[in-house]
PDB file of C-alpha atoms in Angstrom:
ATOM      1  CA  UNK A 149     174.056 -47.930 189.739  1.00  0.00           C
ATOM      2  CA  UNK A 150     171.115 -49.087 192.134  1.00  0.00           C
ATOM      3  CA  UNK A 151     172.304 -49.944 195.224  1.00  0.00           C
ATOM      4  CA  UNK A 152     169.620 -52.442 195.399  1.00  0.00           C
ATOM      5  CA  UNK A 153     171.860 -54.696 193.015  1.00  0.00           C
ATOM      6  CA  UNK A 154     173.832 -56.476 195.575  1.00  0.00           C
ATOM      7  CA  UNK A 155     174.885 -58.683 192.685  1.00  0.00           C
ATOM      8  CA  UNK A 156     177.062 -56.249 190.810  1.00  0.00           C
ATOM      9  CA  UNK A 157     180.268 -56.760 190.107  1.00  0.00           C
ATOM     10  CA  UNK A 158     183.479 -55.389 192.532  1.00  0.00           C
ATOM     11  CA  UNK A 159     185.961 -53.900 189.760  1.00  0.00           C
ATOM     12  CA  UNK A 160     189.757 -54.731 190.680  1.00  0.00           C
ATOM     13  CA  UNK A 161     191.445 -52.644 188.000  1.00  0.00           C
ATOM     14  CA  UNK A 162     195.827 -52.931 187.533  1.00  0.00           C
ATOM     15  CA  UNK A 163     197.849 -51.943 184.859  1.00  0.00           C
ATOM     16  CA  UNK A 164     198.215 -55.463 183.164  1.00  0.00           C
ATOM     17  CA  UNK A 165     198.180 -58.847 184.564  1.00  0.00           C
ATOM     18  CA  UNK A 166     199.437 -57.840 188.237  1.00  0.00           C
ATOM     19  CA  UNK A 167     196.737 -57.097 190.210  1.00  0.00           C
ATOM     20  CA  UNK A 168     195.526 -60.649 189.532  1.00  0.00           C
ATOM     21  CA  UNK A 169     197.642 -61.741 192.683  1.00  0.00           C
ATOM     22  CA  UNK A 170     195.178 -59.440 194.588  1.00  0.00           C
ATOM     23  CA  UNK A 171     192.141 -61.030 192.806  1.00  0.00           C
ATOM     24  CA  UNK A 172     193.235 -64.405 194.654  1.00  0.00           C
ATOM     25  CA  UNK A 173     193.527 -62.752 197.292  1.00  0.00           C
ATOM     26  CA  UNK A 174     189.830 -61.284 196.881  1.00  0.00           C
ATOM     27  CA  UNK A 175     187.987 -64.132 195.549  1.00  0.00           C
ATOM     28  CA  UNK A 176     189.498 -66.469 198.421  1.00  0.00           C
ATOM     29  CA  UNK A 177     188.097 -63.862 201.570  1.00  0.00           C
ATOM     30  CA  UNK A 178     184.938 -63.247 199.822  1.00  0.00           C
ATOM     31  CA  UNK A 179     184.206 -66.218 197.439  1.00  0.00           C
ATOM     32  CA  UNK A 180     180.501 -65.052 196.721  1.00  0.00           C
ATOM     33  CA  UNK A 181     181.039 -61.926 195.543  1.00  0.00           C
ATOM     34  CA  UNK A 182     181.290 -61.085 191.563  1.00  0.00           C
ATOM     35  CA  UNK A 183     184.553 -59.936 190.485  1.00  0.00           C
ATOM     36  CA  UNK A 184     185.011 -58.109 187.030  1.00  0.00           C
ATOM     37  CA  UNK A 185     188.773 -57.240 186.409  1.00  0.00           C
ATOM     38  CA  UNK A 186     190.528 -54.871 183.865  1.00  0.00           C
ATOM     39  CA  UNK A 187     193.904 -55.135 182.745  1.00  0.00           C
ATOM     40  CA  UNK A 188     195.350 -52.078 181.308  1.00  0.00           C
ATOM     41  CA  UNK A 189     198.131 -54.012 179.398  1.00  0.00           C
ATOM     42  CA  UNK A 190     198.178 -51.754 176.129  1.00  0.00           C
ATOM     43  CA  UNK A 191     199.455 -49.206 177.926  1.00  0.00           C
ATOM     44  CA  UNK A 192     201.674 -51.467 180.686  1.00  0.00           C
ATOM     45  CA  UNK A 193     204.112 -50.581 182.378  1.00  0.00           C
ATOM     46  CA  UNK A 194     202.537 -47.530 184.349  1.00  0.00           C
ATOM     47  CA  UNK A 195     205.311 -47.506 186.704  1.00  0.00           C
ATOM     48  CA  UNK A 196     208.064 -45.678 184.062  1.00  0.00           C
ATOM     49  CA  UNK A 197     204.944 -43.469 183.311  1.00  0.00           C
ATOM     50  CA  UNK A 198     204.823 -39.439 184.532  1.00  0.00           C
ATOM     51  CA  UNK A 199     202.058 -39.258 187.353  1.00  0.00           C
ATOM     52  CA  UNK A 200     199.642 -37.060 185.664  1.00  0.00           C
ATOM     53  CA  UNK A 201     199.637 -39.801 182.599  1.00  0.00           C
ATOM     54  CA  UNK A 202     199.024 -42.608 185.472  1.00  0.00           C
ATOM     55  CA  UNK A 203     196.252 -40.669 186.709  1.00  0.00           C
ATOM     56  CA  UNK A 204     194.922 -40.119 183.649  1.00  0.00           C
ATOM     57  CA  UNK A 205     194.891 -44.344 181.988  1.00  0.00           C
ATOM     58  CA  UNK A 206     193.744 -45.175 185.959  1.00  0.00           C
ATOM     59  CA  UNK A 207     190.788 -42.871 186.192  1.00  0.00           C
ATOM     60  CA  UNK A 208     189.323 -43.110 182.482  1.00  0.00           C
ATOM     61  CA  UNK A 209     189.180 -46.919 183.088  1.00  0.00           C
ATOM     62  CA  UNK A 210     188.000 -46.829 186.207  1.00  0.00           C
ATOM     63  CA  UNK A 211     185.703 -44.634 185.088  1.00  0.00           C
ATOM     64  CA  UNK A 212     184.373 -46.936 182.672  1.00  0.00           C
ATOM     65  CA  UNK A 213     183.872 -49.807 184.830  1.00  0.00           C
ATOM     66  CA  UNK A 214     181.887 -48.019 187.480  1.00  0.00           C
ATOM     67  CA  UNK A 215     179.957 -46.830 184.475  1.00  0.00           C
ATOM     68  CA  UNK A 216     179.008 -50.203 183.409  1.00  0.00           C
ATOM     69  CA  UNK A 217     177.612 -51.053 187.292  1.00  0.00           C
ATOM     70  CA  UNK A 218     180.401 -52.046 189.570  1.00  0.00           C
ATOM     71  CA  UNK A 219     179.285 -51.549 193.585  1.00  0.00           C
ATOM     72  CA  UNK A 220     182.658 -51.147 194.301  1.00  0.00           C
ATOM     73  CA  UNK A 221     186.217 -50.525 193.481  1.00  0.00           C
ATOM     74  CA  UNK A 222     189.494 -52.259 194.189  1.00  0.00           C
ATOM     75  CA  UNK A 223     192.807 -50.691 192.780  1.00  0.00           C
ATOM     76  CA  UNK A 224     195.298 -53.256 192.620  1.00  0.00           C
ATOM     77  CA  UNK A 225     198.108 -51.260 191.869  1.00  0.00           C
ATOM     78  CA  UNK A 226     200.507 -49.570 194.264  1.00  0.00           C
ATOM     79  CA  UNK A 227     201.206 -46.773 191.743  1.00  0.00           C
ATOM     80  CA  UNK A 228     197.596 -46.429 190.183  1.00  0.00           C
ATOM     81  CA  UNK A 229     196.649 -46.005 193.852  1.00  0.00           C
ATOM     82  CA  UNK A 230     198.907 -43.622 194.787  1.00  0.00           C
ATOM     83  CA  UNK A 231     198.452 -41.616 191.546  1.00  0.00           C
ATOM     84  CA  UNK A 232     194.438 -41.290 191.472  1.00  0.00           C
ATOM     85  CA  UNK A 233     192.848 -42.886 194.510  1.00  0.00           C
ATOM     86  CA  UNK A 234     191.962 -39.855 196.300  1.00  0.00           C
ATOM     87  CA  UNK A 235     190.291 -38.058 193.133  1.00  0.00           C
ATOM     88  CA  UNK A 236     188.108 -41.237 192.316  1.00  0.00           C
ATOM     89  CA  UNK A 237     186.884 -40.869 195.912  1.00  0.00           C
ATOM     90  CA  UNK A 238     185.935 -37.157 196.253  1.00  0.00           C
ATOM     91  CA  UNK A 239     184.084 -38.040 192.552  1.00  0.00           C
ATOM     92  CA  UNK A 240     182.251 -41.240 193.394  1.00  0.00           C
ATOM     93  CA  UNK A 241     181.300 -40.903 197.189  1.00  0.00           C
ATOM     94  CA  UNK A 242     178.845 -43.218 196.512  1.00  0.00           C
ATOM     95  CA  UNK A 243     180.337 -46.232 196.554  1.00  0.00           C
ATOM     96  CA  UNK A 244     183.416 -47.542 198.051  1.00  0.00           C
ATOM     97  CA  UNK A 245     186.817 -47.420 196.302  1.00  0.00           C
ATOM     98  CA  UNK A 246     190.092 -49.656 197.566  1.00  0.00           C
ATOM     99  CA  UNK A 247     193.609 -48.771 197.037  1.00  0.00           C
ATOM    100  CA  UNK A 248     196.751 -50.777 197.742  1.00  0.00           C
ATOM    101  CA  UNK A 249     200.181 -49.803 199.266  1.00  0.00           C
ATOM    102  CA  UNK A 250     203.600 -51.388 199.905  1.00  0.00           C
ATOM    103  CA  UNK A 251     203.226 -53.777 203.136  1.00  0.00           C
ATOM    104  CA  UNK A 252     206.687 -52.076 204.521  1.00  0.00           C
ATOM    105  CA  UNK A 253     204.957 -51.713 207.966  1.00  0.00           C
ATOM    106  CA  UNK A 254     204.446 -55.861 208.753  1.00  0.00           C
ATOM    107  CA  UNK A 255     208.553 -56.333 207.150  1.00  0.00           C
ATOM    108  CA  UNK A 256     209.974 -53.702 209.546  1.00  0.00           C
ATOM    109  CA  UNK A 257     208.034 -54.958 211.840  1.00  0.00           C
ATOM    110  CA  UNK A 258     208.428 -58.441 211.637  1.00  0.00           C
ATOM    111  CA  UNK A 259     212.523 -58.383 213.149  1.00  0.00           C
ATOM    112  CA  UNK A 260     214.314 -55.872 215.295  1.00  0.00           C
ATOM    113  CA  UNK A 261     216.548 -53.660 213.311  1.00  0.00           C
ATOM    114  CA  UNK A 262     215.774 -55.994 210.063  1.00  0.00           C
ATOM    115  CA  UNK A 263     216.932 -55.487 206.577  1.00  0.00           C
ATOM    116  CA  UNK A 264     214.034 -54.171 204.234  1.00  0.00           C
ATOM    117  CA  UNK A 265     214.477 -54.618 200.805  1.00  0.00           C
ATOM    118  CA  UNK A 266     211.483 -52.871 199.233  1.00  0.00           C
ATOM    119  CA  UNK A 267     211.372 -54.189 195.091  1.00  0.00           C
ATOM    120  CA  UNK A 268     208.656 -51.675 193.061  1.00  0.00           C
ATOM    121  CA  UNK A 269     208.439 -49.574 190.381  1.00  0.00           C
ATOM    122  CA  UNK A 270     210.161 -46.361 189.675  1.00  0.00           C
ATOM    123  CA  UNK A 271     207.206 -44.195 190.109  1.00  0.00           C
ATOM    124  CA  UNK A 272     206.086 -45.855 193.383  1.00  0.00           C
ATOM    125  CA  UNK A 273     209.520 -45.271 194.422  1.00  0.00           C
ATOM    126  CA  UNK A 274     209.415 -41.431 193.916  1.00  0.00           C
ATOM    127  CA  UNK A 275     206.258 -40.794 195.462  1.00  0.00           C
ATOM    128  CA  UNK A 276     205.798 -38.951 198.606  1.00  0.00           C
ATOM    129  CA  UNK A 277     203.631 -40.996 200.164  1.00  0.00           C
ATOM    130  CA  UNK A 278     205.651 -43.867 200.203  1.00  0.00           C
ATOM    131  CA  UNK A 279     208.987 -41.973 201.000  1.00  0.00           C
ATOM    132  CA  UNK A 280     206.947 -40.795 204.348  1.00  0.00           C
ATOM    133  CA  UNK A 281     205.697 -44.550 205.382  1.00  0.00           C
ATOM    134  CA  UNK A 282     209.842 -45.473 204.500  1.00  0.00           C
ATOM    135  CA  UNK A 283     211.033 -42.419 206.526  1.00  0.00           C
ATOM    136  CA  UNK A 284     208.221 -43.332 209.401  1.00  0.00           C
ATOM    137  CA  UNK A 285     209.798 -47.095 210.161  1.00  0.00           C
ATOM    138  CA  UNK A 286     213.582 -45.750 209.762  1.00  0.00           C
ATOM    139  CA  UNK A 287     214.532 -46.146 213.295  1.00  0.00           C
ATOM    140  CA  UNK A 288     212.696 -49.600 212.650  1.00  0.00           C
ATOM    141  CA  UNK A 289     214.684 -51.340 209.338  1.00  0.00           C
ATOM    142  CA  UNK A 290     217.417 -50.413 207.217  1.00  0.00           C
ATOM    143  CA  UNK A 291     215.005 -50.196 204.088  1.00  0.00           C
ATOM    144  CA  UNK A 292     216.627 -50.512 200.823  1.00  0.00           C
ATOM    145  CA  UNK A 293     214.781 -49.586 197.637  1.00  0.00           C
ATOM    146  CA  UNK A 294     215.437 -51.322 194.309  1.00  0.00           C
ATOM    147  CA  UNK A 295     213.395 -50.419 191.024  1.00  0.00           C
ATOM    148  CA  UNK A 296     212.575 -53.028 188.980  1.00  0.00           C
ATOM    149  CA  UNK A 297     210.903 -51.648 185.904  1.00  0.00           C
ATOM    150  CA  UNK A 298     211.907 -54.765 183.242  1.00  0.00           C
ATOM    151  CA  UNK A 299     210.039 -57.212 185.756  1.00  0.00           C
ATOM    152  CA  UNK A 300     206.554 -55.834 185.148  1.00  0.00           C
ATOM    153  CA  UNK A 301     207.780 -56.368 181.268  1.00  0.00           C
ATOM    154  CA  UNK A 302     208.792 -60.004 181.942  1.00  0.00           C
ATOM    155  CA  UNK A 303     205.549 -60.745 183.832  1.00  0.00           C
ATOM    156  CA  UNK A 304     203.322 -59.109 181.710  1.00  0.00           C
ATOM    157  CA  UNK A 305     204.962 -61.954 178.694  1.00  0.00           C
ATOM    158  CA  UNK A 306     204.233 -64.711 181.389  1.00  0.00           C
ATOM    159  CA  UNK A 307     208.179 -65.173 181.606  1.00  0.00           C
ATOM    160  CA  UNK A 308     207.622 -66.379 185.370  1.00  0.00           C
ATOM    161  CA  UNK A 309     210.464 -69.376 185.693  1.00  0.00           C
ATOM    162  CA  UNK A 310     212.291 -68.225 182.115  1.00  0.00           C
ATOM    163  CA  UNK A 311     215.804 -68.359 181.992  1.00  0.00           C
ATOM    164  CA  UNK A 312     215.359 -64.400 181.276  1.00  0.00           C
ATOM    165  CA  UNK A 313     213.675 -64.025 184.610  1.00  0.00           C
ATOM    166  CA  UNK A 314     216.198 -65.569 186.126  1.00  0.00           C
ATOM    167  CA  UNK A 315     219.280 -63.747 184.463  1.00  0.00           C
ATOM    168  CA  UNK A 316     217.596 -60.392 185.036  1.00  0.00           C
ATOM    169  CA  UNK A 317     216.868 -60.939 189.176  1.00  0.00           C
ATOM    170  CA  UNK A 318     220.153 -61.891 189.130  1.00  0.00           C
ATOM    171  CA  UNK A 319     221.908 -58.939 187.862  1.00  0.00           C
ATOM    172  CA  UNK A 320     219.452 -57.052 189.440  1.00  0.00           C
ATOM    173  CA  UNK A 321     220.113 -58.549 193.020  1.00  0.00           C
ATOM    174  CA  UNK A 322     223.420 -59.040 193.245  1.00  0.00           C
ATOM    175  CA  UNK A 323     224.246 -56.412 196.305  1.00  0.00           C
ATOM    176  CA  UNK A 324     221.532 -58.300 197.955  1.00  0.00           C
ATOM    177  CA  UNK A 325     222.987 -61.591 197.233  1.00  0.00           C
ATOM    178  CA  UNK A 326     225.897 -61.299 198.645  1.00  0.00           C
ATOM    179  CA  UNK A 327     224.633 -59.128 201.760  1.00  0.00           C
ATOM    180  CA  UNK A 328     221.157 -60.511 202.677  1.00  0.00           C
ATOM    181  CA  UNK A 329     218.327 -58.751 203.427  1.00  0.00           C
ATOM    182  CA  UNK A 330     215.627 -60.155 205.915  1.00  0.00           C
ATOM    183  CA  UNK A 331     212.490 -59.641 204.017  1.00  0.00           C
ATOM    184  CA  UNK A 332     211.437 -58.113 200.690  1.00  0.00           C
ATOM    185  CA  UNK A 333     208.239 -56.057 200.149  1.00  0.00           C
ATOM    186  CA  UNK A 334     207.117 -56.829 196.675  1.00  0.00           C
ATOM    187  CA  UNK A 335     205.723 -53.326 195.966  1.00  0.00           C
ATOM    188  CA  UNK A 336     203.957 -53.663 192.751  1.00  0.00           C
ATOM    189  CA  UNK A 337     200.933 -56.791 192.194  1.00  0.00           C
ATOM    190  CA  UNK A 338     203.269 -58.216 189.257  1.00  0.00           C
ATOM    191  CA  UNK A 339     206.059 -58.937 191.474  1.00  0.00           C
ATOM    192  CA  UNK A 340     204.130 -61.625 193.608  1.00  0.00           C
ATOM    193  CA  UNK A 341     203.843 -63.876 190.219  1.00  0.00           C
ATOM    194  CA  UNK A 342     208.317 -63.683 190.575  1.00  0.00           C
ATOM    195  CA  UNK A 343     208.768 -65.089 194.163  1.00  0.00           C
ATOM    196  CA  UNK A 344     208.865 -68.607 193.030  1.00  0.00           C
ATOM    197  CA  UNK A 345     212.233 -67.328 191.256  1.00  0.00           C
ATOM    198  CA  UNK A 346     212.903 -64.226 193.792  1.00  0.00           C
ATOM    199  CA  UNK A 347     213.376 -66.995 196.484  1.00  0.00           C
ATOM    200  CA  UNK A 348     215.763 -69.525 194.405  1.00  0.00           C
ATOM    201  CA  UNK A 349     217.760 -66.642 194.429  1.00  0.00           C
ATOM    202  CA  UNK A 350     217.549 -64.559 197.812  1.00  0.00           C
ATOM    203  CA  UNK A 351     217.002 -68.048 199.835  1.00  0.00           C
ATOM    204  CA  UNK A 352     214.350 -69.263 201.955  1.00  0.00           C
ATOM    205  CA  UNK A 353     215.045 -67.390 204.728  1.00  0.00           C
ATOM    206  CA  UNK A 354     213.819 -64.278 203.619  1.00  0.00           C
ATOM    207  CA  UNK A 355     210.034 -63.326 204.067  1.00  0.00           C
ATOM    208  CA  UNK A 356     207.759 -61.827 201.316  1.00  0.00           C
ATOM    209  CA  UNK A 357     205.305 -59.247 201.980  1.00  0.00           C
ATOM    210  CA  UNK A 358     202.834 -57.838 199.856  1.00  0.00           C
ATOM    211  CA  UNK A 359     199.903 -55.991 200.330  1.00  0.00           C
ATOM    212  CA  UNK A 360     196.929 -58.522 198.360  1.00  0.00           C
ATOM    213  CA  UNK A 361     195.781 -59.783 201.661  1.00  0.00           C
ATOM    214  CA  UNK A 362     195.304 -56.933 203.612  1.00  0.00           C
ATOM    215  CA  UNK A 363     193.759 -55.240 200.160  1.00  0.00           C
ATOM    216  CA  UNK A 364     191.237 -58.354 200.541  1.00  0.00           C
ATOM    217  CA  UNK A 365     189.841 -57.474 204.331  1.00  0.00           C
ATOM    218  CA  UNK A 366     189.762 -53.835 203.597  1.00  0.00           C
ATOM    219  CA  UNK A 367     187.144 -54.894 200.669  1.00  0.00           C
ATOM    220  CA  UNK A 368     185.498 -57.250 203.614  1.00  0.00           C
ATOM    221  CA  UNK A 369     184.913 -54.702 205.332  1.00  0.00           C
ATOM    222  CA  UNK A 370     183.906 -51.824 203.148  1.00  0.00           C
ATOM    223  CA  UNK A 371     181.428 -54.063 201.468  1.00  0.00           C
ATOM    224  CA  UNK A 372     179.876 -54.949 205.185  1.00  0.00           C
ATOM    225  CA  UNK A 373     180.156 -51.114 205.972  1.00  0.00           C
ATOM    226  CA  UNK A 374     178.817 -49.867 202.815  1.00  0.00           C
ATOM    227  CA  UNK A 375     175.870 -52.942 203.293  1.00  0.00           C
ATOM    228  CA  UNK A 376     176.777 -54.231 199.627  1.00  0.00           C
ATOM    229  CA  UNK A 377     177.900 -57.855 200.569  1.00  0.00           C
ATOM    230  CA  UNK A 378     176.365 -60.334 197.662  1.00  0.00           C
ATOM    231  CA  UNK A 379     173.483 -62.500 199.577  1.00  0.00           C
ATOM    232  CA  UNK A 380     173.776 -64.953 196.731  1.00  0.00           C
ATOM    233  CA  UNK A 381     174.838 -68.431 198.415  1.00  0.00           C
ATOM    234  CA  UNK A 382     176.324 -69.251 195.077  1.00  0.00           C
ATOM    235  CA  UNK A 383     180.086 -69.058 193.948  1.00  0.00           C
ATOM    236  CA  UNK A 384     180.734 -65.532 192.366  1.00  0.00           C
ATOM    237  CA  UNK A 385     181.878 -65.110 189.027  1.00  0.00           C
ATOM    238  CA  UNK A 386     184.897 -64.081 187.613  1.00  0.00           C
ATOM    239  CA  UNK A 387     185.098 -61.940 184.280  1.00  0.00           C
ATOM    240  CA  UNK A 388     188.855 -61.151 183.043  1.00  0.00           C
ATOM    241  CA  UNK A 389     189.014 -57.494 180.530  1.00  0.00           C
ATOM    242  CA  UNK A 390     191.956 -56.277 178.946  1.00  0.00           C
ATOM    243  CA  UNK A 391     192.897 -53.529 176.492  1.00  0.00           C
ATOM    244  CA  UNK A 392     195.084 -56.057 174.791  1.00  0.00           C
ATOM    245  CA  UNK A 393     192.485 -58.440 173.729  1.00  0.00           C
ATOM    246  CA  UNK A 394     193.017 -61.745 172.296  1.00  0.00           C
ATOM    247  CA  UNK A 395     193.097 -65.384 173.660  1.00  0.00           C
ATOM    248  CA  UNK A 396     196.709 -65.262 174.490  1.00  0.00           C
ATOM    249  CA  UNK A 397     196.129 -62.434 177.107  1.00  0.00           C
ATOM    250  CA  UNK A 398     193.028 -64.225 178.732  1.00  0.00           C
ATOM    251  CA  UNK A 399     194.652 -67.568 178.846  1.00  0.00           C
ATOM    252  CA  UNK A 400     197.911 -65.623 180.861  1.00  0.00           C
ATOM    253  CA  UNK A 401     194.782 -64.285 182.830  1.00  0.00           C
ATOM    254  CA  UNK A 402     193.599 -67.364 183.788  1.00  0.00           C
ATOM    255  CA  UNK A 403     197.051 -68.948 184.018  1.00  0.00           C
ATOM    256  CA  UNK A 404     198.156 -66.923 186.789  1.00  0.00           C
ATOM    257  CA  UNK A 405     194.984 -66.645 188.529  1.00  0.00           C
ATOM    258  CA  UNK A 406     194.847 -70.791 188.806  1.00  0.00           C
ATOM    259  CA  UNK A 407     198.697 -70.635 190.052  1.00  0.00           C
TER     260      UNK A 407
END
């Protein structure tokens, strides 16, 4: 790519439909910038997926849309990141590339000796990295981990507010319902799309924390850093991909980016 092209798109790549919560979260902090994203739905979930086949789908499609002239690279998904950040770095050290991780430090933070309940997949769960952030704010929280694998599956069908949603996050929560937790980390991009239904059901005392916004001034500032900020005064555009194509997919695209 020519670094002259200060037009080029960012790339925000996820596994499906999820990392769409950190496109909002992109598009609001830097609204001129041009954002092309790539949902890897054919092959969704990623999180019941072995590592080295995570690695694999992540890199060959980020591979393809640096390829095709993004400036820069956002991965918007906890276990994608995890899984093949670092290698996309020490191969494209031109340009910068973002990763994501669960926000556990702001929720055991946020109360003396709180109650962390920390909702992701089953391979974000397992990996080391996150074990050692979890082990790091022990003396901080109780942290409680709860995979969720079937709620990537539910969001990726657009079942936000379903009656299926809602019978799942119950059976699924149940410990938690009738010992409350503090806050929740929602440790994979789907799970933002759920907290309309995640609150019904926990109550609205308990805080959400994610890790879109944070994603979005780490972007900020890499783009400043790298000198790659769009000098266009114009709104940026907005191009949705997907392996699954067809209308239906785009239209959830655009659904739960106008949410």
């Amino acid at each position: 790519m020519n670094r002259t092209d200060l037009t080029a798109p960012v790339a925000v790549f996820d596994s499906g439909v999820g990392g769409i919560s950190v496109l909002k979260e992109l598009a609001a902090v830097l609204p001129r910038e041009n954002f092309w994203y790539f949902g890897d739905s054919a092959n969704a979930p990623y999180g019941t997926k072995s590592i080295e086949e995570i690695r694999s789908l992540t890199c060959r499609s980020i591979r393809r849309m640096i390829e095709g002239g993004a400036k820069a690279v956002v991965i918007a998904c906890n276990t994608a990141t995890s899984a093949a950040a670092e290698i996309l770095r020490e191969e494209y050290t031109h340009l910068p590339i973002i990763g994501i991780e669960p926000a556990l430090k702001p929720a055991a933070m946020s109360h003396e000796h709180s109650r962390v309940l920390v909702m992701a997949t089953p391979a974000t769960l397992k990996l080391k990295k996150f074990n050692d952030l979890m082990h790091h704010y022990e003396d901080r929280a109780q942290t409680f981990i709860l995979p969720c694998p079937r709620l990537v599956e539910l969001i990726e069908l657009g079942e936000l507010e379903s009656p299926e949603m809602y019978d799942y996050l119950r059976g699924l929560l149940a410990d938690f319902i009738e010992h409350p937790v503090d806050s929740v980390v929602l440790g994979c991009t789907h799970f933002p799309f759920a907290k309309k239904a995640l609150r019904d059901i926990l109550g609205d005392h308990v805080q959400f924390f994610d890790g879109g916004a944070g994603t979005a001034r780490q972007l900020k500032r890499q783009l400043e850093k790298w000198e790659l900020v769009n000098p266009s005064a114009e709104p940026g555009r907005i191009v949705f991909d997907t392996s699954r194509p067809s209308e239906e997919e785009l239209a959830l695209c655009r659904r739960l980016f106008a949410l």
